[in-house]
PDB file of C-alpha atoms and ligand atoms in Angstrom:
ATOM      1  CA  LEU A   1       0.118  -0.665  -0.139  1.00 96.00           C
ATOM      2  CA  LYS A   2       2.770   2.382   0.632  1.00 96.00           C
ATOM      3  CA  LYS A   3       4.315   1.820  -2.600  1.00 96.00           C
ATOM      4  CA  GLU A   4       1.348   2.133  -4.479  1.00 97.00           C
ATOM      5  CA  LYS A   5       0.268   5.049  -3.296  1.00 98.00           C
ATOM      6  CA  ASN A   6       3.920   6.720  -2.923  1.00 98.00           C
ATOM      7  CA  ALA A   7       3.479   6.956   0.935  1.00 98.00           C
ATOM      8  CA  ILE A   8       6.041   7.455   3.600  1.00 98.00           C
ATOM      9  CA  ILE A   9       5.624   5.995   7.157  1.00 98.00           C
ATOM     10  CA  LEU A  10       7.393   8.847   9.538  1.00 98.00           C
ATOM     11  CA  ALA A  11       7.776   7.222  13.518  1.00 98.00           C
ATOM     12  CA  HIS A  12       8.802   8.880  16.365  1.00 98.00           C
ATOM     13  CA  ASN A  13      11.360   7.620  19.026  1.00 97.00           C
ATOM     14  CA  TYR A  14       8.333   6.611  21.398  1.00 98.00           C
ATOM     15  CA  GLN A  15       6.016   4.600  19.153  1.00 98.00           C
ATOM     16  CA  THR A  16       6.101   0.691  19.723  1.00 98.00           C
ATOM     17  CA  PRO A  17       8.555  -1.798  18.448  1.00 97.00           C
ATOM     18  CA  GLU A  18       5.872  -3.048  15.523  1.00 97.00           C
ATOM     19  CA  ILE A  19       5.552   0.276  14.470  1.00 98.00           C
ATOM     20  CA  TYR A  20       8.804   1.383  14.823  1.00 97.00           C
ATOM     21  CA  HIS A  21      10.978  -1.550  13.475  1.00 97.00           C
ATOM     22  CA  GLY A  22       8.048  -3.378  11.775  1.00 97.00           C
ATOM     23  CA  ILE A  23       6.674  -0.943   9.412  1.00 97.00           C
ATOM     24  CA  ALA A  24       8.237   2.567   9.727  1.00 98.00           C
ATOM     25  CA  ASP A  25      10.735   4.244   6.814  1.00 98.00           C
ATOM     26  CA  PHE A  26      12.163   6.485   9.127  1.00 98.00           C
ATOM     27  CA  ALA A  27      12.729   6.529  12.774  1.00 97.00           C
ATOM     28  CA  ALA A  28      13.907   9.313  15.108  1.00 96.00           C
ATOM     29  CA  ASP A  29      13.276  12.449  17.069  1.00 96.00           C
ATOM     30  CA  SER A  30      11.032  14.929  16.473  1.00 95.00           C
ATOM     31  CA  LEU A  31      13.988  17.224  14.921  1.00 94.00           C
ATOM     32  CA  ALA A  32      14.958  14.692  12.488  1.00 95.00           C
ATOM     33  CA  LEU A  33      11.544  14.412  11.423  1.00 96.00           C
ATOM     34  CA  ALA A  34      10.406  17.359  10.979  1.00 95.00           C
ATOM     35  CA  VAL A  35      14.058  18.050   8.305  1.00 95.00           C
ATOM     36  CA  GLU A  36      12.722  14.533   6.887  1.00 97.00           C
ATOM     37  CA  ALA A  37       9.576  15.469   5.835  1.00 96.00           C
ATOM     38  CA  ALA A  38      10.777  18.475   4.553  1.00 95.00           C
ATOM     39  CA  LYS A  39      13.083  16.395   2.376  1.00 95.00           C
ATOM     40  CA  THR A  40      10.449  13.139   1.561  1.00 96.00           C
ATOM     41  CA  LYS A  41       9.832  12.917  -2.048  1.00 96.00           C
ATOM     42  CA  ALA A  42       6.722  11.069  -1.141  1.00 98.00           C
ATOM     43  CA  ASP A  43       3.395  12.550  -1.873  1.00 98.00           C
ATOM     44  CA  ILE A  44       1.034  11.186   1.297  1.00 98.00           C
ATOM     45  CA  ILE A  45       3.183  10.943   5.097  1.00 98.00           C
ATOM     46  CA  VAL A  46       1.578   9.206   7.849  1.00 98.00           C
ATOM     47  CA  MET A  47       3.477  10.692  10.784  1.00 98.00           C
ATOM     48  CA  CYS A  48       3.193   8.147  13.851  1.00 98.00           C
ATOM     49  CA  GLY A  49       3.398  10.118  16.510  1.00 98.00           C
ATOM     50  CA  VAL A  50       1.528  12.940  17.721  1.00 98.00           C
ATOM     51  CA  HIS A  51      -0.554  15.452  16.254  1.00 98.00           C
ATOM     52  CA  PHE A  52       1.990  18.719  17.101  1.00 98.00           C
ATOM     53  CA  MET A  53       4.561  16.300  14.857  1.00 98.00           C
ATOM     54  CA  ALA A  54       1.978  15.817  12.322  1.00 98.00           C
ATOM     55  CA  GLU A  55       0.968  19.549  11.884  1.00 98.00           C
ATOM     56  CA  THR A  56       5.104  20.173  12.050  1.00 97.00           C
ATOM     57  CA  ALA A  57       5.166  17.651   8.910  1.00 98.00           C
ATOM     58  CA  LYS A  58       2.171  19.608   6.930  1.00 98.00           C
ATOM     59  CA  LEU A  59       3.947  23.153   7.825  1.00 97.00           C
ATOM     60  CA  MET A  60       7.443  21.554   6.374  1.00 96.00           C
ATOM     61  CA  SER A  61       5.583  20.238   3.737  1.00 97.00           C
ATOM     62  CA  PRO A  62       2.505  22.134   2.753  1.00 97.00           C
ATOM     63  CA  GLN A  63       1.853  20.109  -0.785  1.00 96.00           C
ATOM     64  CA  LYS A  64       2.169  17.098   0.644  1.00 97.00           C
ATOM     65  CA  LYS A  65      -0.976  15.098   2.250  1.00 98.00           C
ATOM     66  CA  VAL A  66       0.074  14.631   5.598  1.00 98.00           C
ATOM     67  CA  LEU A  67      -2.259  11.750   7.696  1.00 98.00           C
ATOM     68  CA  LEU A  68      -2.321  10.939  12.085  1.00 98.00           C
ATOM     69  CA  PRO A  69      -3.661   7.832  12.283  1.00 98.00           C
ATOM     70  CA  ASP A  70      -5.138   8.953  15.231  1.00 98.00           C
ATOM     71  CA  MET A  71      -6.488  12.823  15.918  1.00 98.00           C
ATOM     72  CA  ASN A  72      -6.497  12.673  19.856  1.00 98.00           C
ATOM     73  CA  ALA A  73      -3.073  11.751  19.778  1.00 98.00           C
ATOM     74  CA  GLY A  74      -2.343  15.193  21.548  1.00 98.00           C
ATOM     75  CA  CYS A  75       0.913  16.573  24.026  1.00 98.00           C
ATOM     76  CA  SER A  76       0.229  17.743  27.747  1.00 98.00           C
ATOM     77  CA  LEU A  77       2.953  20.351  26.852  1.00 98.00           C
ATOM     78  CA  SER A  78       1.422  21.495  23.679  1.00 98.00           C
ATOM     79  CA  SER A  79      -2.295  22.200  25.147  1.00 98.00           C
ATOM     80  CA  SER A  80      -0.932  23.703  27.921  1.00 98.00           C
ATOM     81  CA  ILE A  81      -0.646  27.075  25.867  1.00 98.00           C
ATOM     82  CA  THR A  82      -2.432  28.560  22.963  1.00 98.00           C
ATOM     83  CA  GLY A  83      -1.553  31.458  20.479  1.00 98.00           C
ATOM     84  CA  GLU A  84      -3.607  34.399  22.351  1.00 98.00           C
ATOM     85  CA  ASP A  85      -1.435  33.480  25.465  1.00 98.00           C
ATOM     86  CA  VAL A  86       1.566  34.279  23.295  1.00 98.00           C
ATOM     87  CA  ARG A  87       0.476  37.146  22.338  1.00 98.00           C
ATOM     88  CA  LEU A  88      -0.092  37.964  25.924  1.00 98.00           C
ATOM     89  CA  LEU A  89       3.285  37.319  26.522  1.00 98.00           C
ATOM     90  CA  LYS A  90       4.469  39.607  23.860  1.00 98.00           C
ATOM     91  CA  LYS A  91       2.552  42.311  25.148  1.00 98.00           C
ATOM     92  CA  LYS A  92       4.164  41.934  28.480  1.00 98.00           C
ATOM     93  CA  TYR A  93       7.752  41.339  27.286  1.00 98.00           C
ATOM     94  CA  PRO A  94       7.631  43.577  24.371  1.00 97.00           C
ATOM     95  CA  ASN A  95      10.608  43.124  22.123  1.00 96.00           C
ATOM     96  CA  VAL A  96      11.648  40.045  24.125  1.00 98.00           C
ATOM     97  CA  PRO A  97      11.958  36.896  20.797  1.00 98.00           C
ATOM     98  CA  VAL A  98       9.765  33.791  21.531  1.00 98.00           C
ATOM     99  CA  VAL A  99      11.391  30.396  21.171  1.00 98.00           C
ATOM    100  CA  SER A 100       8.529  27.644  21.272  1.00 98.00           C
ATOM    101  CA  TYR A 101       9.517  24.255  21.279  1.00 96.00           C
ATOM    102  CA  VAL A 102       8.246  22.265  18.499  1.00 97.00           C
ATOM    103  CA  ASN A 103       6.015  20.503  21.004  1.00 98.00           C
ATOM    104  CA  THR A 104       3.144  23.432  20.224  1.00 98.00           C
ATOM    105  CA  SER A 105       0.172  24.130  18.117  1.00 98.00           C
ATOM    106  CA  ALA A 106       0.488  25.736  14.603  1.00 98.00           C
ATOM    107  CA  ASP A 107      -1.352  28.758  16.462  1.00 98.00           C
ATOM    108  CA  VAL A 108       1.806  29.370  18.470  1.00 98.00           C
ATOM    109  CA  LYS A 109       4.242  28.380  16.287  1.00 98.00           C
ATOM    110  CA  ALA A 110       2.750  31.406  14.012  1.00 98.00           C
ATOM    111  CA  GLU A 111       3.579  33.683  17.337  1.00 98.00           C
ATOM    112  CA  THR A 112       6.788  32.464  17.505  1.00 98.00           C
ATOM    113  CA  ASP A 113      10.297  33.656  16.469  1.00 98.00           C
ATOM    114  CA  VAL A 114      12.050  30.569  16.403  1.00 98.00           C
ATOM    115  CA  CYS A 115      11.007  26.798  17.360  1.00 98.00           C
ATOM    116  CA  CYS A 116      13.554  24.604  18.873  1.00 97.00           C
ATOM    117  CA  THR A 117      13.508  21.065  20.277  1.00 96.00           C
ATOM    118  CA  SER A 118      15.415  19.113  23.100  1.00 95.00           C
ATOM    119  CA  ALA A 119      18.125  18.773  20.637  1.00 95.00           C
ATOM    120  CA  ASN A 120      19.427  22.189  19.450  1.00 96.00           C
ATOM    121  CA  ALA A 121      17.423  24.663  22.743  1.00 97.00           C
ATOM    122  CA  VAL A 122      20.490  25.716  23.894  1.00 97.00           C
ATOM    123  CA  LYS A 123      21.911  26.620  20.311  1.00 97.00           C
ATOM    124  CA  VAL A 124      18.896  27.898  18.981  1.00 98.00           C
ATOM    125  CA  VAL A 125      18.389  30.505  21.968  1.00 98.00           C
ATOM    126  CA  GLU A 126      22.169  31.684  21.727  1.00 98.00           C
ATOM    127  CA  SER A 127      21.657  31.846  17.917  1.00 97.00           C
ATOM    128  CA  LEU A 128      19.418  34.797  18.762  1.00 98.00           C
ATOM    129  CA  GLY A 129      22.607  37.128  20.152  1.00 97.00           C
ATOM    130  CA  VAL A 130      20.214  38.505  22.762  1.00 98.00           C
ATOM    131  CA  LYS A 131      20.349  38.826  26.621  1.00 98.00           C
ATOM    132  CA  LYS A 132      16.858  37.435  27.122  1.00 98.00           C
ATOM    133  CA  VAL A 133      14.449  35.364  25.572  1.00 98.00           C
ATOM    134  CA  ILE A 134      10.467  33.885  26.135  1.00 98.00           C
ATOM    135  CA  PHE A 135      10.696  30.124  26.155  1.00 98.00           C
ATOM    136  CA  LEU A 136       7.703  28.005  25.658  1.00 98.00           C
ATOM    137  CA  PRO A 137       6.006  25.995  27.152  1.00 98.00           C
ATOM    138  CA  ASP A 138       7.851  23.578  29.213  1.00 98.00           C
ATOM    139  CA  ASP A 139       8.914  24.826  32.516  1.00 98.00           C
ATOM    140  CA  TYR A 140      11.549  21.631  32.960  1.00 98.00           C
ATOM    141  CA  LEU A 141      13.420  22.237  29.249  1.00 98.00           C
ATOM    142  CA  ALA A 142      13.284  25.977  29.894  1.00 98.00           C
ATOM    143  CA  LYS A 143      15.238  25.441  33.567  1.00 98.00           C
ATOM    144  CA  TYR A 144      17.573  22.816  31.493  1.00 97.00           C
ATOM    145  CA  VAL A 145      18.748  25.549  29.317  1.00 98.00           C
ATOM    146  CA  ALA A 146      18.953  28.002  31.783  1.00 98.00           C
ATOM    147  CA  SER A 147      21.426  25.999  33.249  1.00 97.00           C
ATOM    148  CA  LYS A 148      23.314  25.681  29.949  1.00 97.00           C
ATOM    149  CA  THR A 149      23.498  29.593  29.120  1.00 98.00           C
ATOM    150  CA  LYS A 150      23.887  32.961  29.900  1.00 98.00           C
ATOM    151  CA  VAL A 151      21.043  34.155  28.263  1.00 98.00           C
ATOM    152  CA  GLU A 152      18.043  35.062  30.727  1.00 98.00           C
ATOM    153  CA  ILE A 153      14.735  32.455  30.109  1.00 98.00           C
ATOM    154  CA  ILE A 154      11.464  33.570  30.603  1.00 98.00           C
ATOM    155  CA  PRO A 155       9.557  30.073  31.205  1.00 98.00           C
ATOM    156  CA  TRP A 156       5.816  29.348  30.571  1.00 98.00           C
ATOM    157  CA  LYS A 157       4.546  26.618  33.640  1.00 97.00           C
ATOM    158  CA  GLY A 158       3.786  24.105  30.965  1.00 98.00           C
ATOM    159  CA  THR A 159       5.451  20.394  31.554  1.00 98.00           C
ATOM    160  CA  CYS A 160       5.538  16.708  29.903  1.00 98.00           C
ATOM    161  CA  ILE A 161       2.887  14.005  32.026  1.00 98.00           C
ATOM    162  CA  VAL A 162       5.501  11.294  31.125  1.00 98.00           C
ATOM    163  CA  HIS A 163       8.905  13.032  32.550  1.00 98.00           C
ATOM    164  CA  GLU A 164       7.675  14.809  35.323  1.00 98.00           C
ATOM    165  CA  GLN A 165       6.594  11.774  37.085  1.00 97.00           C
ATOM    166  CA  PHE A 166      10.367  10.815  37.605  1.00 98.00           C
ATOM    167  CA  THR A 167      12.175  11.278  40.842  1.00 97.00           C
ATOM    168  CA  ALA A 168      15.502  11.686  41.556  1.00 98.00           C
ATOM    169  CA  LYS A 169      15.076   9.549  44.978  1.00 97.00           C
ATOM    170  CA  GLU A 170      14.007   6.677  42.131  1.00 96.00           C
ATOM    171  CA  ILE A 171      17.365   7.221  40.317  1.00 97.00           C
ATOM    172  CA  LYS A 172      19.341   7.082  43.452  1.00 96.00           C
ATOM    173  CA  GLU A 173      17.514   4.005  44.959  1.00 97.00           C
ATOM    174  CA  ILE A 174      17.917   2.501  40.846  1.00 97.00           C
ATOM    175  CA  LYS A 175      21.566   3.855  41.171  1.00 97.00           C
ATOM    176  CA  LYS A 176      22.269   1.945  44.082  1.00 97.00           C
ATOM    177  CA  GLN A 177      20.507  -0.950  43.459  1.00 97.00           C
ATOM    178  CA  ASN A 178      22.650  -1.480  39.895  1.00 97.00           C
ATOM    179  CA  PRO A 179      26.063  -0.713  40.916  1.00 96.00           C
ATOM    180  CA  GLY A 180      28.015   1.458  37.343  1.00 96.00           C
ATOM    181  CA  ILE A 181      24.738   1.418  35.533  1.00 98.00           C
ATOM    182  CA  VAL A 182      24.160   4.640  33.239  1.00 98.00           C
ATOM    183  CA  VAL A 183      21.511   6.400  33.848  1.00 98.00           C
ATOM    184  CA  ILE A 184      20.552   8.474  30.817  1.00 98.00           C
ATOM    185  CA  ALA A 185      17.326  11.415  31.210  1.00 97.00           C
ATOM    186  CA  HIS A 186      15.474  13.682  28.736  1.00 98.00           C
ATOM    187  CA  PRO A 187      15.746  17.344  29.526  1.00 97.00           C
ATOM    188  CA  GLU A 188      11.881  17.299  29.957  1.00 98.00           C
ATOM    189  CA  CYS A 189      12.395  15.132  33.409  1.00 98.00           C
ATOM    190  CA  PRO A 190      13.039  17.464  36.252  1.00 98.00           C
ATOM    191  CA  PRO A 191      16.038  19.519  37.175  1.00 98.00           C
ATOM    192  CA  ASP A 192      17.206  17.073  39.958  1.00 98.00           C
ATOM    193  CA  VAL A 193      16.419  13.978  37.908  1.00 98.00           C
ATOM    194  CA  ILE A 194      18.401  14.873  35.437  1.00 98.00           C
ATOM    195  CA  ASN A 195      21.393  16.052  38.073  1.00 97.00           C
ATOM    196  CA  ALA A 196      21.289  13.025  39.258  1.00 97.00           C
ATOM    197  CA  SER A 197      21.664  11.164  35.761  1.00 98.00           C
ATOM    198  CA  ASP A 198      24.971  10.861  33.906  1.00 98.00           C
ATOM    199  CA  PHE A 199      23.667  12.335  30.688  1.00 97.00           C
ATOM    200  CA  ALA A 200      20.698  14.501  29.084  1.00 97.00           C
ATOM    201  CA  GLY A 201      19.213  14.405  25.351  1.00 96.00           C
ATOM    202  CA  SER A 202      16.780  14.282  23.045  1.00 95.00           C
ATOM    203  CA  THR A 203      15.133  11.057  22.289  1.00 95.00           C
ATOM    204  CA  SER A 204      17.491  10.303  19.414  1.00 93.00           C
ATOM    205  CA  GLY A 205      20.800  11.860  21.337  1.00 95.00           C
ATOM    206  CA  MET A 206      19.725   9.213  23.982  1.00 97.00           C
ATOM    207  CA  SER A 207      20.103   6.452  21.032  1.00 97.00           C
ATOM    208  CA  ASP A 208      23.039   7.836  19.640  1.00 97.00           C
ATOM    209  CA  TYR A 209      24.787   7.255  23.200  1.00 98.00           C
ATOM    210  CA  VAL A 210      24.192   3.972  23.888  1.00 98.00           C
ATOM    211  CA  LYS A 211      25.076   2.868  20.396  1.00 97.00           C
ATOM    212  CA  LYS A 212      28.688   4.769  20.861  1.00 98.00           C
ATOM    213  CA  ASN A 213      29.194   4.200  24.316  1.00 98.00           C
ATOM    214  CA  GLN A 214      27.666   0.635  24.935  1.00 98.00           C
ATOM    215  CA  PRO A 215      27.007   0.577  28.378  1.00 98.00           C
ATOM    216  CA  LYS A 216      26.591  -2.687  29.965  1.00 97.00           C
ATOM    217  CA  LYS A 217      23.147  -1.914  32.114  1.00 98.00           C
ATOM    218  CA  VAL A 218      22.012   1.381  31.078  1.00 98.00           C
ATOM    219  CA  MET A 219      17.835   3.273  32.449  1.00 97.00           C
ATOM    220  CA  MET A 220      16.592   5.469  30.287  1.00 97.00           C
ATOM    221  CA  VAL A 221      14.485   7.957  31.885  1.00 98.00           C
ATOM    222  CA  THR A 222      12.021   8.223  29.750  1.00 97.00           C
ATOM    223  CA  GLU A 223       8.791   7.041  27.907  1.00 97.00           C
ATOM    224  CA  CYS A 224       9.143   3.244  27.642  1.00 96.00           C
ATOM    225  CA  SER A 225       8.880   2.245  23.978  1.00 96.00           C
ATOM    226  CA  MET A 226      12.742   3.825  23.672  1.00 96.00           C
ATOM    227  CA  SER A 227      14.594   1.443  26.219  1.00 96.00           C
ATOM    228  CA  ASP A 228      12.516  -1.624  23.440  1.00 95.00           C
ATOM    229  CA  ASN A 229      13.423  -0.163  20.335  1.00 97.00           C
ATOM    230  CA  VAL A 230      16.532   0.884  21.505  1.00 97.00           C
ATOM    231  CA  GLN A 231      17.431  -2.464  23.029  1.00 96.00           C
ATOM    232  CA  VAL A 232      16.781  -4.423  19.915  1.00 94.00           C
ATOM    233  CA  GLU A 233      19.907  -2.766  17.972  1.00 92.00           C
ATOM    234  CA  ASN A 234      22.228  -2.706  20.898  1.00 97.00           C
ATOM    235  CA  PRO A 235      22.176  -6.758  21.844  1.00 96.00           C
ATOM    236  CA  LYS A 236      24.717  -6.358  24.512  1.00 97.00           C
ATOM    237  CA  VAL A 237      23.286  -4.014  26.130  1.00 98.00           C
ATOM    238  CA  GLU A 238      21.222  -4.675  29.804  1.00 97.00           C
ATOM    239  CA  PHE A 239      17.866  -2.048  30.002  1.00 97.00           C
ATOM    240  CA  ILE A 240      16.933  -1.753  33.197  1.00 95.00           C
ATOM    241  CA  LYS A 241      13.302  -0.326  32.425  1.00 88.00           C
ATOM    242  CA  PRO A 242      11.085   1.370  34.965  1.00 87.00           C
ATOM    243  CA  CYS A 243       9.629   3.822  32.553  1.00 91.00           C
ATOM    244  CA  ASN A 244       6.252   5.878  32.250  1.00 95.00           C
ATOM    245  CA  LEU A 245       3.600   5.415  28.834  1.00 97.00           C
ATOM    246  CA  CYS A 246       2.561   8.582  26.675  1.00 98.00           C
ATOM    247  CA  PRO A 247      -1.127   7.743  26.559  1.00 98.00           C
ATOM    248  CA  TYR A 248      -0.778  10.206  23.543  1.00 98.00           C
ATOM    249  CA  MET A 249       2.006   8.217  21.692  1.00 98.00           C
ATOM    250  CA  LYS A 250       0.219   4.672  22.260  1.00 98.00           C
ATOM    251  CA  LYS A 251      -2.850   6.080  20.921  1.00 98.00           C
ATOM    252  CA  ILE A 252      -1.249   5.252  17.702  1.00 98.00           C
ATOM    253  CA  THR A 253      -1.237   1.176  16.354  1.00 98.00           C
ATOM    254  CA  LEU A 254      -1.355  -1.119  13.270  1.00 98.00           C
ATOM    255  CA  PRO A 255      -5.052  -1.246  12.505  1.00 98.00           C
ATOM    256  CA  LYS A 256      -5.710   2.828  12.759  1.00 98.00           C
ATOM    257  CA  ILE A 257      -2.316   3.127  10.418  1.00 98.00           C
ATOM    258  CA  LEU A 258      -3.629   0.565   8.114  1.00 98.00           C
ATOM    259  CA  ASP A 259      -6.954   2.640   7.959  1.00 98.00           C
ATOM    260  CA  CYS A 260      -5.868   6.233   7.489  1.00 97.00           C
ATOM    261  CA  LEU A 261      -3.670   4.808   4.822  1.00 98.00           C
ATOM    262  CA  GLU A 262      -6.258   3.386   3.135  1.00 98.00           C
ATOM    263  CA  ASN A 263      -8.917   5.242   3.586  1.00 98.00           C
ATOM    264  CA  GLU A 264      -6.273   8.776   3.574  1.00 98.00           C
ATOM    265  CA  SER A 265      -8.342  10.112   6.232  1.00 98.00           C
ATOM    266  CA  ASN A 266      -7.520  11.862   9.284  1.00 98.00           C
ATOM    267  CA  GLU A 267      -5.545  14.584   7.396  1.00 98.00           C
ATOM    268  CA  ILE A 268      -4.241  17.667   8.633  1.00 98.00           C
ATOM    269  CA  ILE A 269      -5.325  20.763   7.126  1.00 98.00           C
ATOM    270  CA  ILE A 270      -4.241  24.284   8.091  1.00 98.00           C
ATOM    271  CA  PRO A 271      -5.241  27.047   7.153  1.00 98.00           C
ATOM    272  CA  THR A 272      -3.171  29.205   4.484  1.00 97.00           C
ATOM    273  CA  ASN A 273      -2.722  32.228   6.600  1.00 97.00           C
ATOM    274  CA  LEU A 274      -1.572  30.148   9.686  1.00 98.00           C
ATOM    275  CA  LEU A 275       0.139  28.137   7.772  1.00 98.00           C
ATOM    276  CA  GLU A 276       2.589  31.039   6.435  1.00 97.00           C
ATOM    277  CA  LYS A 277       2.976  32.393   9.213  1.00 97.00           C
ATOM    278  CA  ALA A 278       3.767  28.855  11.631  1.00 98.00           C
ATOM    279  CA  LYS A 279       6.169  27.218   8.899  1.00 97.00           C
ATOM    280  CA  LEU A 280       8.896  29.971   9.658  1.00 98.00           C
ATOM    281  CA  SER A 281       9.207  29.606  13.076  1.00 98.00           C
ATOM    282  CA  VAL A 282      10.278  25.712  12.089  1.00 97.00           C
ATOM    283  CA  GLU A 283      12.141  26.672   8.689  1.00 96.00           C
ATOM    284  CA  ARG A 284      14.570  28.758  10.659  1.00 97.00           C
ATOM    285  CA  MET A 285      14.659  25.805  13.004  1.00 96.00           C
ATOM    286  CA  THR A 286      15.549  23.152  10.742  1.00 95.00           C
ATOM    287  CA  ALA A 287      18.611  26.404   9.330  1.00 95.00           C
ATOM    288  CA  ILE A 288      20.018  26.485  13.015  1.00 95.00           C
ATOM    289  CA  GLY A 289      20.009  22.375  12.597  1.00 92.00           C
ATOM    290  CA  ARG A 290      21.250  20.190  15.962  1.00 89.00           C
TER     291      ARG A 290
HETATM  292  P1  13P B 301      12.636  14.745  20.958  1.00 58.00           P
HETATM  293  O1  13P B 301      12.134  15.723  20.509  1.00 58.00           O
HETATM  294  O2  13P B 301      13.591  14.086  21.964  1.00 58.00           O
HETATM  295  O3  13P B 301      12.111  13.225  19.937  1.00 58.00           O
HETATM  296  O4  13P B 301      10.952  14.606  21.843  1.00 58.00           O
HETATM  297  C1  13P B 301       9.837  14.499  22.007  1.00 58.00           C
HETATM  298  C2  13P B 301       9.017  14.135  23.039  1.00 58.00           C
HETATM  299  O5  13P B 301       8.010  14.354  22.574  1.00 58.00           O
HETATM  300  C3  13P B 301       9.254  13.388  23.996  1.00 58.00           C
HETATM  301  O6  13P B 301       8.319  13.596  25.056  1.00 58.00           O
HETATM  302 FE1  SF4 B 302       4.212  15.254  24.706  1.00 58.00          FE
HETATM  303 FE2  SF4 B 302       5.110  14.140  26.878  1.00 58.00          FE
HETATM  304 FE3  SF4 B 302       3.778  12.587  25.189  1.00 58.00          FE
HETATM  305 FE4  SF4 B 302       6.510  14.024  24.508  1.00 58.00          FE
HETATM  306  S1  SF4 B 302       5.849  12.240  26.171  1.00 58.00           S
HETATM  307  S2  SF4 B 302       4.139  13.257  23.298  1.00 58.00           S
HETATM  308  S3  SF4 B 302       5.969  15.848  25.791  1.00 58.00           S
HETATM  309  S4  SF4 B 302       3.055  14.026  26.758  1.00 58.00           S
END
């Protein structure tokens, strides 16, 4: 069906193994998915991920049909802020540029100067050459960026419902029970969890870390499918797996993917004037790169 329709399946690293290893043409973190969506020669993109990822793909490739197997695959960060909230913040802090995490709606991206992901947040903030930025919507990612730069960060109170659940106590306990274990965390985790970990990076950053360093034992402080997917590619590494499921990512299933490709249903539509405004902030991000 993919061949017949010249369709490509893009999958986020949090998709289940049967999607990630079984049917995806390209699986990666949110930055690489946005870049791939711009590059592909396919006519149809099926995004196995959440709504903001499908919207971002549409912004990068407006002429293509972008399908999302379940329109209810949201994100707690994305739903924590609206375009109107950003307009009010801009009034409160005039002339302060807005950097938004890619985990936002097209409405928010349209009010944004430049987007970022966890893979390039510090680089994007510093690329602006200013003393102060508004950084939306993840409060923990904002704190992580603030710890790595001298630029003053004005945050928003959004959190990821998956990563906010991890605690430093849990990490310390796991380290005690597993001497020598390497703990790697996503920057959406609370600061004390990141401090208790050995490395922090985007989902692809975490996966590359394991590939390169081949630790004997590792814990990935993130969504559960990460360890399942990365384990297949690193058979010598032992994965210790306390993890949290993202209920939004898990809405995507093989039958829903087949259905949406067969019927070309669940198409992402963004009004042209909104699309033209919103795509600029994503294009600026991909130009900065990783
Ligand atoms: P990455 O950009 O690291 O893939 O993260 C996206 C995400 O939603 C993590 O919760
Ligand atoms: Fe959003 Fe968190 Fe799920 Fe990622 S893991 S899609 S940030 S709710």
